[in-house]
Short mmCIF file of C-alpha atoms in Angstrom, two decimals:
data_model
loop_
_atom_site.label_atom_id
_atom_site.label_comp_id
_atom_site.label_asym_id
_atom_site.label_seq_id
_atom_site.Cartn_x
_atom_site.Cartn_y
_atom_site.Cartn_z
CA MET A 1 98.48 -55.27 -9.79
CA SER A 2 98.50 -51.72 -9.06
CA ALA A 3 100.68 -51.07 -5.85
CA PRO A 4 98.67 -49.52 -2.60
CA GLN A 5 98.48 -45.81 -2.31
CA ALA A 6 98.22 -43.35 0.42
CA VAL A 7 95.55 -40.23 -0.96
CA ASP A 8 96.13 -37.15 0.68
CA ALA A 9 92.49 -35.93 1.18
CA SER A 10 92.67 -32.53 2.43
CA ALA A 11 93.93 -30.88 -0.05
CA ALA A 12 91.08 -30.97 -2.58
CA ALA A 13 91.29 -29.73 -5.49
CA PRO A 14 89.90 -26.15 -6.76
CA LYS A 15 86.69 -26.00 -7.53
CA THR A 16 85.29 -22.65 -7.85
CA THR A 17 86.08 -20.63 -10.52
CA ARG A 18 88.27 -18.33 -8.63
CA GLN A 19 89.77 -20.93 -6.88
CA THR A 20 90.49 -22.28 -10.30
CA ILE A 21 91.86 -19.56 -11.67
CA GLU A 22 93.94 -18.10 -8.70
CA ALA A 23 95.76 -21.92 -8.81
CA LEU A 24 96.09 -21.06 -12.63
CA SER A 25 98.31 -18.05 -12.30
CA GLY A 26 101.30 -20.03 -10.55
CA LEU A 27 101.21 -22.17 -13.42
CA LEU A 28 100.75 -19.88 -16.22
CA LEU A 29 103.58 -17.94 -15.02
CA VAL A 30 105.91 -21.23 -14.79
CA LEU A 31 104.30 -22.02 -18.43
CA PHE A 32 105.62 -17.92 -19.53
CA VAL A 33 108.86 -18.46 -18.31
CA ALA A 34 109.98 -21.81 -19.21
CA MET A 35 108.11 -20.77 -22.78
CA LEU A 36 110.35 -17.02 -22.46
CA SER A 37 113.71 -18.97 -22.14
CA GLY A 38 113.87 -20.16 -25.61
CA THR A 39 111.40 -17.05 -28.09
CA VAL A 40 114.06 -14.53 -26.52
CA VAL A 41 117.46 -16.52 -27.04
CA SER A 42 116.26 -17.33 -30.16
CA ILE A 43 115.85 -14.32 -31.63
CA ALA A 44 119.13 -12.96 -30.15
CA LEU A 45 121.06 -16.02 -31.09
CA PRO A 46 121.99 -14.77 -35.08
CA LYS A 47 123.84 -12.44 -32.64
CA ILE A 48 125.10 -14.28 -29.43
CA ILE A 49 126.63 -17.06 -31.59
CA GLY A 50 128.64 -14.25 -33.99
CA ALA A 51 129.92 -12.44 -30.42
CA LEU A 52 131.01 -15.97 -29.54
CA GLU A 53 132.64 -16.86 -33.01
CA GLY A 54 130.05 -20.03 -33.28
CA THR A 55 129.27 -22.31 -35.81
CA GLN A 56 125.90 -23.08 -37.92
CA THR A 57 126.91 -25.80 -36.07
CA GLN A 58 126.85 -24.64 -32.63
CA TYR A 59 123.84 -21.95 -33.58
CA THR A 60 122.06 -25.79 -33.76
CA TRP A 61 122.83 -27.60 -30.85
CA VAL A 62 122.32 -24.59 -28.49
CA VAL A 63 118.51 -25.32 -29.47
CA THR A 64 119.14 -29.08 -29.73
CA ALA A 65 121.14 -29.32 -25.98
CA THR A 66 118.23 -27.82 -24.14
CA LEU A 67 115.54 -30.11 -26.15
CA LEU A 68 117.32 -33.07 -26.49
CA THR A 69 117.85 -32.55 -22.17
CA ALA A 70 113.62 -31.57 -22.43
CA THR A 71 113.34 -34.58 -23.97
CA ALA A 72 115.11 -37.27 -22.06
CA ALA A 73 113.67 -35.24 -18.65
CA THR A 74 109.86 -35.07 -19.86
CA PRO A 75 108.80 -38.44 -19.13
CA VAL A 76 111.08 -39.46 -16.05
CA TRP A 77 108.86 -35.40 -14.44
CA GLY A 78 105.65 -37.56 -15.63
CA LYS A 79 106.76 -40.08 -14.06
CA LEU A 80 107.90 -38.39 -10.42
CA ALA A 81 104.48 -36.65 -11.10
CA ASP A 82 102.22 -40.20 -10.16
CA LEU A 83 104.60 -40.65 -7.14
CA PHE A 84 105.08 -37.48 -5.33
CA ASN A 85 103.84 -34.00 -4.65
CA LYS A 86 103.42 -31.71 -7.83
CA LYS A 87 103.38 -28.32 -6.18
CA LEU A 88 107.08 -29.61 -4.60
CA LEU A 89 108.63 -30.98 -7.75
CA ILE A 90 107.42 -28.25 -10.16
CA GLN A 91 109.60 -25.71 -7.79
CA VAL A 92 112.48 -28.47 -8.48
CA ALA A 93 111.77 -27.74 -11.73
CA ILE A 94 111.99 -24.25 -11.38
CA GLY A 95 115.26 -24.16 -8.91
CA ILE A 96 117.30 -26.27 -12.16
CA PHE A 97 115.80 -23.79 -14.68
CA VAL A 98 117.68 -20.83 -12.83
CA VAL A 99 120.63 -22.27 -12.09
CA GLY A 100 121.03 -23.14 -15.55
CA SER A 101 119.55 -19.68 -17.06
CA VAL A 102 122.39 -18.13 -15.02
CA VAL A 103 125.37 -20.61 -15.56
CA SER A 104 123.76 -19.32 -19.58
CA GLY A 105 123.99 -16.02 -19.16
CA PHE A 106 128.50 -15.89 -18.05
CA ALA A 107 129.22 -18.44 -21.00
CA GLN A 108 132.30 -17.37 -21.89
CA ASP A 109 131.97 -19.97 -25.92
CA ALA A 110 129.36 -21.60 -28.02
CA GLY A 111 131.03 -24.96 -26.03
CA GLN A 112 130.10 -24.06 -22.60
CA LEU A 113 126.71 -21.92 -24.47
CA ILE A 114 125.50 -24.94 -25.68
CA ALA A 115 126.41 -27.64 -22.17
CA ALA A 116 124.54 -24.94 -19.79
CA ARG A 117 121.63 -24.98 -22.14
CA ALA A 118 121.58 -28.36 -21.69
CA PHE A 119 121.93 -28.39 -18.08
CA GLN A 120 118.49 -25.45 -18.09
CA GLY A 121 117.02 -27.86 -20.54
CA LEU A 122 116.16 -30.58 -17.35
CA GLY A 123 114.56 -27.49 -16.08
CA VAL A 124 112.57 -26.94 -18.88
CA GLY A 125 111.08 -30.72 -19.28
CA GLY A 126 109.87 -30.36 -16.20
CA LEU A 127 107.98 -27.16 -16.34
CA GLN A 128 106.49 -28.06 -18.98
CA ALA A 129 105.47 -31.68 -18.09
CA LEU A 130 104.98 -31.19 -14.73
CA VAL A 131 102.16 -27.53 -16.09
CA GLN A 132 100.03 -30.03 -18.39
CA VAL A 133 99.75 -32.82 -15.52
CA ALA A 134 98.69 -29.97 -12.79
CA ILE A 135 96.51 -28.30 -15.06
CA ALA A 136 94.76 -31.96 -15.74
CA ALA A 137 94.64 -32.52 -12.04
CA MET A 138 92.33 -29.87 -11.44
CA ILE A 139 90.18 -29.58 -14.57
CA PRO A 140 87.94 -31.93 -16.53
CA PRO A 141 89.18 -32.36 -19.95
CA ARG A 142 85.38 -31.53 -20.63
CA GLU A 143 86.18 -27.63 -19.24
CA ARG A 144 89.54 -27.67 -20.12
CA GLY A 145 88.81 -26.32 -23.39
CA ARG A 146 87.38 -23.17 -21.24
CA TYR A 147 90.82 -22.65 -20.21
CA ASN A 148 92.99 -22.85 -23.00
CA GLY A 149 92.39 -18.94 -23.99
CA TYR A 150 95.24 -18.27 -20.43
CA LEU A 151 96.86 -20.85 -22.11
CA GLY A 152 96.86 -19.52 -25.39
CA ALA A 153 97.21 -16.15 -23.46
CA VAL A 154 100.53 -16.33 -22.18
CA MET A 155 101.57 -18.33 -25.01
CA ALA A 156 101.12 -15.79 -27.18
CA LEU A 157 102.75 -13.34 -24.81
CA ALA A 158 105.77 -15.44 -24.45
CA THR A 159 106.20 -15.65 -28.16
CA VAL A 160 104.93 -12.74 -28.94
CA GLY A 161 106.69 -10.60 -25.99
CA GLY A 162 109.93 -13.26 -26.18
CA PRO A 163 111.43 -12.39 -29.66
CA LEU A 164 110.39 -8.60 -29.18
CA LEU A 165 112.19 -8.53 -25.65
CA GLY A 166 114.36 -10.76 -26.47
CA GLY A 167 115.71 -8.70 -29.67
CA LEU A 168 115.45 -5.17 -27.51
CA ILE A 169 117.97 -6.82 -25.09
CA ALA A 170 120.56 -7.40 -27.78
CA ASP A 171 120.28 -4.55 -29.84
CA THR A 172 120.27 -2.11 -26.11
CA SER A 173 125.16 -1.39 -25.78
CA TRP A 174 124.56 -1.39 -21.62
CA LEU A 175 121.74 -4.70 -21.18
CA GLY A 176 123.96 -6.46 -24.10
CA TRP A 177 122.79 -10.24 -25.12
CA ARG A 178 123.52 -12.17 -21.57
CA TRP A 179 120.59 -10.33 -20.26
CA CYS A 180 118.72 -12.69 -22.53
CA PHE A 181 119.02 -15.71 -19.64
CA PHE A 182 119.29 -13.19 -16.99
CA ILE A 183 115.44 -12.32 -17.92
CA GLY A 184 113.84 -15.66 -17.16
CA VAL A 185 115.55 -15.78 -13.31
CA PRO A 186 113.40 -12.70 -11.45
CA ILE A 187 110.09 -13.91 -12.76
CA ALA A 188 110.52 -18.10 -12.02
CA VAL A 189 111.59 -17.01 -8.01
CA ILE A 190 108.06 -14.68 -8.42
CA ALA A 191 106.78 -17.88 -10.20
CA MET A 192 107.79 -20.02 -6.78
CA LEU A 193 106.46 -17.89 -4.76
CA VAL A 194 103.38 -17.30 -6.48
CA LEU A 195 102.37 -21.76 -6.32
CA GLN A 196 103.58 -21.66 -2.90
CA PHE A 197 100.95 -19.97 -2.20
CA THR A 198 98.24 -20.58 -4.79
CA LEU A 199 98.71 -24.30 -5.68
CA HIS A 200 96.83 -27.04 -3.63
CA LEU A 201 96.71 -30.49 -5.32
CA PRO A 202 96.59 -34.14 -3.68
CA THR A 203 99.13 -35.64 -3.39
CA VAL A 204 99.21 -39.71 -3.77
CA ARG A 205 102.13 -41.79 -1.94
CA ARG A 206 103.76 -44.72 -2.76
CA ASP A 207 105.37 -47.46 -0.97
CA ASP A 208 107.10 -48.96 -3.42
CA VAL A 209 108.82 -46.20 -5.69
CA LYS A 210 110.81 -47.71 -8.82
CA ILE A 211 112.17 -45.30 -11.31
CA ASP A 212 113.86 -46.84 -14.44
CA TYR A 213 117.01 -45.72 -14.44
CA LEU A 214 117.86 -48.24 -17.22
CA GLY A 215 114.85 -47.06 -19.09
CA ILE A 216 115.96 -43.82 -19.24
CA THR A 217 119.68 -44.32 -19.74
CA LEU A 218 118.75 -45.98 -23.17
CA ILE A 219 116.33 -43.48 -24.40
CA SER A 220 118.14 -40.63 -23.65
CA SER A 221 121.47 -42.65 -25.58
CA GLY A 222 119.59 -43.27 -28.33
CA VAL A 223 118.00 -40.23 -29.16
CA SER A 224 121.40 -38.54 -28.85
CA LEU A 225 123.42 -40.73 -31.30
CA LEU A 226 120.79 -40.40 -33.13
CA LEU A 227 121.16 -36.62 -33.33
CA ILE A 228 124.92 -36.54 -33.19
CA TRP A 229 124.93 -37.77 -36.57
CA ILE A 230 121.97 -36.45 -37.78
CA SER A 231 124.60 -32.67 -36.93
CA PHE A 232 127.53 -34.54 -38.77
CA VAL A 233 126.55 -36.91 -41.30
CA ASP A 234 127.47 -35.64 -45.26
CA HIS A 235 129.89 -32.65 -44.13
CA SER A 236 132.68 -34.49 -41.75
CA PHE A 237 132.08 -38.01 -42.61
CA ALA A 238 129.48 -39.93 -46.30
CA TRP A 239 126.64 -41.16 -45.42
CA LEU A 240 128.00 -44.53 -46.41
CA SER A 241 130.64 -44.72 -43.73
CA TRP A 242 131.43 -47.20 -40.92
CA GLN A 243 131.07 -43.66 -38.83
CA THR A 244 127.09 -43.86 -39.80
CA ALA A 245 127.13 -47.41 -39.20
CA ALA A 246 128.50 -47.00 -35.75
CA MET A 247 126.47 -44.09 -35.13
CA ALA A 248 123.21 -44.65 -36.91
CA GLY A 249 123.29 -48.67 -36.44
CA GLY A 250 124.11 -47.88 -32.93
CA SER A 251 121.07 -45.55 -31.93
CA VAL A 252 119.21 -48.54 -33.10
CA LEU A 253 120.65 -50.85 -31.12
CA LEU A 254 119.56 -48.44 -27.88
CA LEU A 255 115.92 -47.67 -29.02
CA ALA A 256 115.16 -51.70 -29.30
CA LEU A 257 116.93 -51.90 -26.03
CA ALA A 258 115.09 -49.90 -24.26
CA THR A 259 111.68 -50.70 -25.62
CA LEU A 260 112.88 -54.11 -24.48
CA VAL A 261 113.65 -52.64 -21.59
CA GLU A 262 109.83 -51.07 -20.81
CA SER A 263 108.24 -53.55 -21.67
CA ARG A 264 109.56 -55.67 -18.90
CA ALA A 265 110.22 -52.23 -16.44
CA ALA A 266 108.03 -52.12 -13.05
CA GLU A 267 107.84 -48.89 -13.60
CA PRO A 268 108.39 -47.27 -16.89
CA VAL A 269 108.92 -44.45 -17.98
CA VAL A 270 107.30 -44.75 -21.04
CA PRO A 271 104.79 -46.53 -20.63
CA LEU A 272 103.83 -49.35 -23.50
CA HIS A 273 100.47 -49.73 -21.72
CA ILE A 274 99.29 -46.40 -22.74
CA VAL A 275 101.58 -44.84 -25.69
CA THR A 276 100.60 -47.95 -27.78
CA ARG A 277 96.63 -47.72 -26.96
CA ARG A 278 95.21 -46.31 -30.97
CA GLY A 279 94.12 -43.39 -29.51
CA THR A 280 97.94 -42.12 -27.42
CA ALA A 281 99.26 -43.80 -30.40
CA LEU A 282 98.10 -41.36 -32.89
CA ALA A 283 98.02 -38.48 -31.14
CA ILE A 284 101.41 -39.30 -30.64
CA LEU A 285 102.89 -39.12 -33.82
CA ALA A 286 100.52 -36.45 -34.91
CA SER A 287 102.65 -34.49 -31.95
CA LEU A 288 105.94 -35.43 -33.21
CA ALA A 289 105.20 -34.59 -37.00
CA VAL A 290 103.89 -30.77 -34.99
CA GLY A 291 106.97 -30.91 -33.20
CA MET A 292 109.23 -31.38 -36.31
CA ALA A 293 107.86 -28.43 -38.05
CA MET A 294 106.96 -26.29 -35.62
CA PHE A 295 109.75 -26.24 -33.29
CA GLY A 296 112.70 -27.38 -36.44
CA GLY A 297 110.79 -23.80 -38.76
CA ALA A 298 110.35 -22.01 -36.14
CA VAL A 299 114.00 -22.34 -34.80
CA PHE A 300 115.32 -20.45 -37.89
CA LEU A 301 112.99 -17.31 -38.64
CA GLY A 302 115.38 -15.78 -36.61
CA GLN A 303 118.34 -16.36 -38.29
CA TYR A 304 116.32 -15.85 -42.10
CA PHE A 305 114.84 -12.02 -40.58
CA GLN A 306 118.60 -11.06 -39.34
CA ILE A 307 121.16 -12.86 -41.38
CA GLY A 308 119.25 -13.60 -44.82
CA ARG A 309 116.89 -10.00 -44.42
CA GLY A 310 119.85 -7.79 -43.19
CA TYR A 311 117.25 -7.12 -40.49
CA THR A 312 118.19 -5.98 -36.50
CA PRO A 313 117.11 -8.63 -33.57
CA THR A 314 114.41 -6.47 -33.20
CA GLU A 315 112.87 -5.66 -35.89
CA SER A 316 112.97 -9.25 -36.26
CA GLY A 317 111.13 -9.68 -32.81
CA LEU A 318 108.43 -7.57 -34.40
CA LEU A 319 108.86 -9.44 -37.85
CA THR A 320 107.11 -12.76 -35.86
CA ILE A 321 104.00 -11.31 -34.94
CA PRO A 322 102.14 -12.37 -37.00
CA MET A 323 102.98 -16.30 -36.18
CA MET A 324 102.19 -15.50 -32.25
CA ALA A 325 99.35 -13.83 -33.40
CA GLY A 326 97.47 -16.97 -34.95
CA VAL A 327 98.76 -19.20 -31.99
CA LEU A 328 96.53 -17.05 -29.88
CA THR A 329 93.61 -16.02 -32.34
CA SER A 330 93.38 -20.28 -32.86
CA SER A 331 93.93 -21.51 -29.22
CA ILE A 332 91.32 -19.36 -28.04
CA VAL A 333 89.02 -19.71 -30.62
CA SER A 334 89.18 -23.13 -30.47
CA GLY A 335 89.62 -23.98 -27.00
CA ARG A 336 86.03 -22.21 -26.73
CA MET A 337 84.57 -23.79 -28.98
CA ILE A 338 85.73 -27.65 -27.94
CA THR A 339 84.31 -26.95 -24.51
CA ARG A 340 80.97 -25.82 -25.92
CA SER A 341 80.47 -29.22 -28.00
CA GLY A 342 83.15 -31.67 -26.44
CA ARG A 343 84.45 -33.14 -29.80
CA VAL A 344 88.53 -32.07 -30.36
CA LYS A 345 88.64 -34.17 -33.87
CA PRO A 346 87.98 -31.51 -35.76
CA TYR A 347 90.03 -28.33 -34.21
CA ILE A 348 93.15 -30.88 -34.64
CA VAL A 349 92.76 -32.08 -37.90
CA THR A 350 92.05 -28.47 -39.19
CA GLY A 351 94.78 -27.00 -37.53
CA ALA A 352 97.21 -29.87 -39.37
CA ILE A 353 96.11 -29.20 -42.56
CA VAL A 354 96.41 -25.29 -41.71
CA LEU A 355 99.97 -25.59 -40.67
CA VAL A 356 100.81 -27.43 -43.91
CA GLY A 357 99.01 -24.95 -45.80
CA GLY A 358 101.32 -22.47 -43.74
CA PHE A 359 105.14 -24.34 -44.12
CA ALA A 360 103.67 -25.36 -47.83
CA MET A 361 103.80 -20.92 -48.45
CA LEU A 362 107.17 -20.18 -46.73
CA GLY A 363 108.56 -22.87 -48.21
CA THR A 364 108.53 -20.34 -51.48
CA ILE A 365 110.74 -17.91 -50.25
CA ASP A 366 113.93 -16.08 -50.78
CA HIS A 367 115.70 -12.95 -49.80
CA LEU A 368 113.44 -11.34 -51.78
CA THR A 369 110.05 -11.74 -51.22
CA PRO A 370 107.53 -9.35 -50.10
CA LEU A 371 107.35 -9.36 -45.74
CA TRP A 372 103.21 -9.63 -46.12
CA PHE A 373 103.41 -12.98 -47.99
CA VAL A 374 106.41 -14.07 -44.98
CA GLY A 375 103.79 -13.13 -43.09
CA LEU A 376 101.06 -14.78 -44.36
CA GLY A 377 102.49 -18.49 -44.03
CA MET A 378 104.23 -17.34 -40.63
CA PHE A 379 100.50 -16.72 -39.67
CA ALA A 380 99.24 -19.84 -41.01
CA VAL A 381 102.14 -22.07 -39.16
CA GLY A 382 101.16 -20.48 -36.35
CA ALA A 383 96.58 -20.99 -36.48
CA GLY A 384 97.39 -24.12 -37.17
CA VAL A 385 100.26 -25.02 -34.34
CA GLY A 386 97.73 -23.25 -31.58
CA MET A 387 94.62 -25.70 -32.84
CA SER A 388 96.35 -28.52 -33.11
CA MET A 389 99.14 -28.74 -30.37
CA GLN A 390 97.72 -28.52 -27.11
CA ASN A 391 94.18 -30.23 -28.07
CA LEU A 392 96.47 -33.20 -29.16
CA VAL A 393 97.78 -33.50 -25.15
CA LEU A 394 93.06 -33.27 -24.30
CA ALA A 395 92.58 -35.81 -26.38
CA VAL A 396 95.28 -38.21 -24.56
CA GLN A 397 94.95 -37.28 -21.10
CA ASN A 398 90.83 -37.99 -21.83
CA SER A 399 91.30 -41.23 -22.15
CA VAL A 400 93.26 -42.24 -19.39
CA ALA A 401 92.99 -41.98 -15.68
CA LEU A 402 93.94 -39.75 -13.25
CA LYS A 403 96.80 -42.39 -11.53
CA ASP A 404 98.36 -42.21 -15.48
CA MET A 405 97.87 -39.04 -15.99
CA GLY A 406 101.69 -37.37 -15.61
CA ALA A 407 102.81 -40.16 -17.59
CA ALA A 408 100.48 -40.07 -20.24
CA SER A 409 100.75 -36.08 -20.27
CA SER A 410 105.06 -36.13 -20.23
CA SER A 411 104.43 -39.41 -23.18
CA VAL A 412 102.94 -36.99 -25.99
CA ALA A 413 105.21 -34.40 -24.10
CA PHE A 414 108.45 -36.54 -25.28
CA PHE A 415 107.11 -36.76 -28.42
CA ARG A 416 106.71 -33.93 -29.03
CA SER A 417 109.92 -32.38 -27.62
CA LEU A 418 111.89 -35.71 -29.28
CA GLY A 419 109.49 -34.68 -33.18
CA GLY A 420 111.03 -30.48 -32.41
CA THR A 421 115.12 -32.22 -31.48
CA ILE A 422 115.12 -34.06 -34.57
CA GLY A 423 113.44 -31.05 -36.26
CA VAL A 424 115.68 -28.95 -35.27
CA SER A 425 118.76 -30.75 -35.87
CA VAL A 426 117.89 -32.46 -39.40
CA LEU A 427 117.13 -28.69 -40.60
CA GLY A 428 119.99 -27.47 -39.17
CA ALA A 429 122.37 -30.08 -41.05
CA ILE A 430 119.84 -29.14 -44.45
CA LEU A 431 120.32 -25.45 -44.25
CA ALA A 432 124.14 -25.01 -43.34
CA ASN A 433 125.32 -27.82 -46.37
CA ARG A 434 122.63 -25.85 -48.29
CA VAL A 435 124.61 -22.55 -48.01
CA THR A 436 128.06 -24.40 -48.07
CA ASP A 437 126.67 -25.55 -51.53
CA GLN A 438 125.58 -21.72 -52.27
CA ILE A 439 127.61 -19.77 -50.93
CA THR A 440 131.01 -21.89 -52.16
CA HIS A 441 129.53 -21.76 -56.01
CA ASP A 442 128.76 -18.22 -55.49
CA LEU A 443 132.22 -17.43 -54.26
CA ALA A 444 133.54 -19.26 -57.56
CA ALA A 445 131.39 -16.58 -60.10
CA ALA A 446 132.60 -13.97 -57.72
CA GLY A 447 135.96 -15.10 -58.55
CA ILE A 448 136.61 -15.25 -55.38
CA PRO A 449 139.18 -17.52 -53.52
CA THR A 450 136.12 -20.23 -51.41
CA GLY A 451 138.86 -20.35 -48.04
CA GLY A 452 137.85 -19.65 -44.56
CA GLY A 453 135.21 -19.47 -42.47
CA SER A 454 133.17 -17.98 -45.38
CA ALA A 455 131.50 -21.32 -45.70
CA GLY A 456 127.52 -22.07 -43.86
CA GLY A 457 129.94 -24.11 -41.27
CA GLY A 458 131.58 -20.74 -40.60
CA SER A 459 131.63 -17.82 -38.22
CA LEU A 460 128.36 -16.66 -37.97
CA ASN A 461 129.85 -12.83 -37.19
CA ILE A 462 128.33 -11.30 -40.44
CA ALA A 463 129.58 -8.23 -39.57
CA ALA A 464 133.13 -8.73 -40.03
CA LEU A 465 132.92 -10.41 -43.32
CA PRO A 466 133.78 -7.90 -46.16
CA GLU A 467 131.02 -6.08 -48.37
CA PRO A 468 131.04 -9.02 -51.40
CA ILE A 469 131.39 -11.73 -49.57
CA ARG A 470 128.81 -10.63 -46.79
CA HIS A 471 126.02 -10.13 -49.64
CA ILE A 472 126.75 -13.22 -50.91
CA VAL A 473 125.95 -14.87 -47.73
CA THR A 474 123.00 -12.92 -46.82
CA ALA A 475 121.28 -14.12 -49.93
CA ALA A 476 122.89 -17.57 -49.23
CA TYR A 477 120.86 -17.72 -46.27
CA GLY A 478 118.00 -16.07 -47.54
CA ASP A 479 117.43 -18.35 -50.44
CA ALA A 480 118.46 -21.85 -48.85
CA THR A 481 115.63 -20.98 -45.67
CA GLY A 482 112.34 -21.93 -48.40
CA HIS A 483 113.99 -25.40 -48.65
CA ILE A 484 114.18 -26.24 -44.79
CA PHE A 485 110.30 -24.76 -44.84
CA ILE A 486 109.35 -27.72 -47.34
CA VAL A 487 110.81 -30.28 -46.05
CA SER A 488 108.94 -28.77 -42.63
CA ALA A 489 105.80 -28.84 -44.81
CA GLY A 490 106.22 -32.53 -45.53
CA ILE A 491 106.86 -33.62 -42.41
CA ALA A 492 103.62 -32.02 -41.26
CA VAL A 493 101.34 -34.19 -43.70
CA VAL A 494 101.88 -37.55 -41.38
CA GLY A 495 100.45 -34.72 -38.90
CA VAL A 496 97.75 -34.56 -40.71
CA ILE A 497 97.13 -38.05 -41.31
CA ALA A 498 97.60 -39.46 -37.87
CA ALA A 499 95.20 -36.61 -37.25
CA LEU A 500 92.57 -37.80 -39.88
CA LEU A 501 92.84 -41.90 -38.37
CA LEU A 502 92.44 -40.13 -34.72
CA LYS A 503 88.57 -42.12 -33.63
CA PRO A 504 85.87 -39.10 -32.91
CA VAL A 505 85.12 -38.54 -28.85
CA THR A 506 83.26 -36.50 -26.52
CA LEU A 507 85.26 -35.35 -24.02
CA ARG A 508 84.41 -36.14 -20.86
CA SER A 509 83.05 -33.67 -17.38
CA SER A 510 84.77 -35.32 -14.63
CA ILE A 511 88.30 -34.63 -13.24
CA ASP A 512 88.94 -38.79 -13.65
CA LEU A 513 87.28 -41.35 -15.64
CA PRO A 514 84.42 -42.79 -13.89
CA ASP A 515 85.72 -46.32 -12.51
CA ALA A 516 88.97 -45.34 -11.31
CA ALA A 517 87.23 -41.98 -9.40
CA ARG A 518 84.64 -45.46 -7.30
CA THR A 519 88.01 -46.80 -6.83
CA ALA A 520 90.64 -43.97 -5.53
CA ALA A 521 86.79 -42.45 -3.45
CA VAL A 522 87.05 -46.16 -1.77
CA ALA A 523 91.08 -45.85 -1.11
CA ALA A 524 90.65 -42.52 0.76
CA ASP A 525 87.78 -43.48 2.64
CA ALA A 526 88.79 -46.55 3.76
CA ILE A 527 92.48 -44.20 4.92
CA ASP A 528 90.25 -41.85 5.70
CA GLY A 529 88.84 -44.17 8.52
CA ALA A 530 85.24 -43.62 7.18
CA PRO A 531 82.79 -45.43 6.50
CA ALA A 532 83.20 -47.02 2.70
CA PHE A 533 80.41 -46.09 -0.34
CA ASP A 534 77.92 -48.50 0.01
CA GLN A 535 76.74 -47.69 -4.16
CA VAL A 536 78.57 -45.90 -6.54
CA GLU A 537 76.73 -45.93 -9.27
CA LEU A 538 76.55 -43.63 -13.08
CA GLN A 539 73.95 -40.63 -14.28
CA PRO A 540 74.76 -38.56 -17.02
CA ASP A 541 75.62 -35.00 -16.27
CA GLY A 542 73.71 -33.06 -18.73
CA ALA A 543 76.87 -32.86 -21.44
CA GLY A 544 76.89 -36.60 -22.86
CA ASP A 545 78.76 -37.73 -20.41
CA ASN A 546 78.74 -39.62 -16.74
CA ARG A 547 80.15 -38.51 -13.99
CA PRO A 548 79.93 -40.97 -9.89
CA VAL A 549 77.50 -39.94 -7.65
CA THR A 550 78.35 -41.71 -4.28
CA ALA A 551 76.10 -42.62 -1.34
CA ARG A 552 76.91 -43.30 1.97
CA SER A 553 75.93 -46.21 4.20
#
C-alpha cells in the first residue's frame, strides 16, 4: 500500500502552450549547462591533461569520475523527486554543479581534477534526472514529441557550441583551459533564477520518507570497483590474478547484495517492480547499450583529431559538427513524427540501426582517413543517438504513473549513464593498451629505445616529445581509435536487439495513467475539503487514448 500523500493542488502544471514554453525555458537552460559542462571540457581535455602532465588512464578517469558519480546519484535524485519539491531539488543540484565547476577550474594536477569532477558529477546526475522528471510532470507523452525539437535544439547547441567554445578557450592565451570549467558558472546561476520565476509544479508531500542509503552505497561501490578493475587490468596486473579475483568478484558480490536489498527496501532507489517489466527492462537494456557506445565512442573523438591528426582544439570542435548536426536533425524530425503518429518504436529501432552503421564506418578510420568519410560516420552516429536516446526515456515514461515518474525516468538515466561510464572505461583501457603496443612496436622498428614516457600510459604532452617520437605517437593514436569504434558498434548491436523486442504502443495523451489520475484527483479533493468525485469515466480523446472525464455530485 502506498504511503499517505498530500498534494499541493495550488501549483498546477502549465496548461497553455505559452505557460509550458515559459516553464521549459528554465529547464532547457539547466539541460544546456549540464551538457555544456561535458562538451566544453571534452574537446579541450587533451590539452588539459597535457598541461597537468597526466596520463592516458587519467585522461579516461577525468570523464569516468563525472559519469560514475552522476550514475550513482541519478536514481537518488529521481527518488527524491517523487518525495519532495522538484524545483527546489533542481536548484540544489545546480548549486552542487557550480561548486564542482569552480573547484575543477582551480585544480593543480590531474588527481585534483578527477576528484573535483567526481563532485561535479553529483550535480550533473541531478540535473539530467530532474529535468526529465519535471518535463514529464508537465507534458503528456503524446505531446512530448512536439517539444523534443526544443530539447534537440538545446542538445545540438550544447554539443556543437560546446566543442567550439572549449577549443576557442583552450587556444586563447589570455583565457586558458581553466575557463572551460568556469564558463558554465554564470549560465548555471541564470538558470537557477529563471527556474524560480517560471517553473511551477505540484508538490507531493509524504510523511514516511525513507531513503535507501544501503542500496545507494552497495550500487555505487559495486560499480566503482568494477570500473577500477577495468581501468587497471592487463597493464597493472594480469587478467588471471588475485587482484582480478578480488575486484571482479567483489563487484559481483556487492551488486548481488544490492539487488537483494532493493527487493526488500521500503523505498528502493532502483525499484525492481518497475525495471523488471518487459518494456522498461528492454528500454533500459537498449539505453545501456546506446550509452556505452555513444559516450565511450564520442569521448575519444577530440583525442583522435588533436593527437592522432594534429588539429588544434578549435579545429577539432569544428570537425565534430557533423555528429551534432545528426543529433539535431534526427531528434527534431523524429519528435514531430512521433507526436503525429503516437508511435515511438519504429524510430527507436531505426536510430539503433543507424547508430551501429555509423560506428561501423568509424571503425575503419586511421590517421590518414579522409575527413569527409569521418564526418559521414559521425553524422550517422549523431542521427542514431538523436532518434533513440530520448525516445527510450519517453517509452518508459509512457508506461508508468505520475507518482513513479521520477523513479522510472531516473532508472533509465541511471543505466544509460552506467553504460556510458563502463563504455568510457572499457574503451579507454582498450585504446591505452593498443596505443602502448603500437608505439612500442614502432619505436623498436625505428631503432629508438622504448623506455621513458612515450608509451600509451605516459604523458599526453605531445608537444614536448622529439619529432621522430611525436610522429610515432600521433600515428598510433590515429590508428588505434578505429578499433574502439568497432567495439562500440558491437555494443550498439545489443541496443538494436532490445529495440526490436519492444512492444509497439501508442503514446497516451494524458500526463498520468487514467487509473492513477482518478486516484490522485479524489485524494486532492478530499484534502481540499471539496466533495469527492462521484464518477470518473474514461472517454476517447480523439487520438486513440483514454482520458479521465470527471463529474461532481
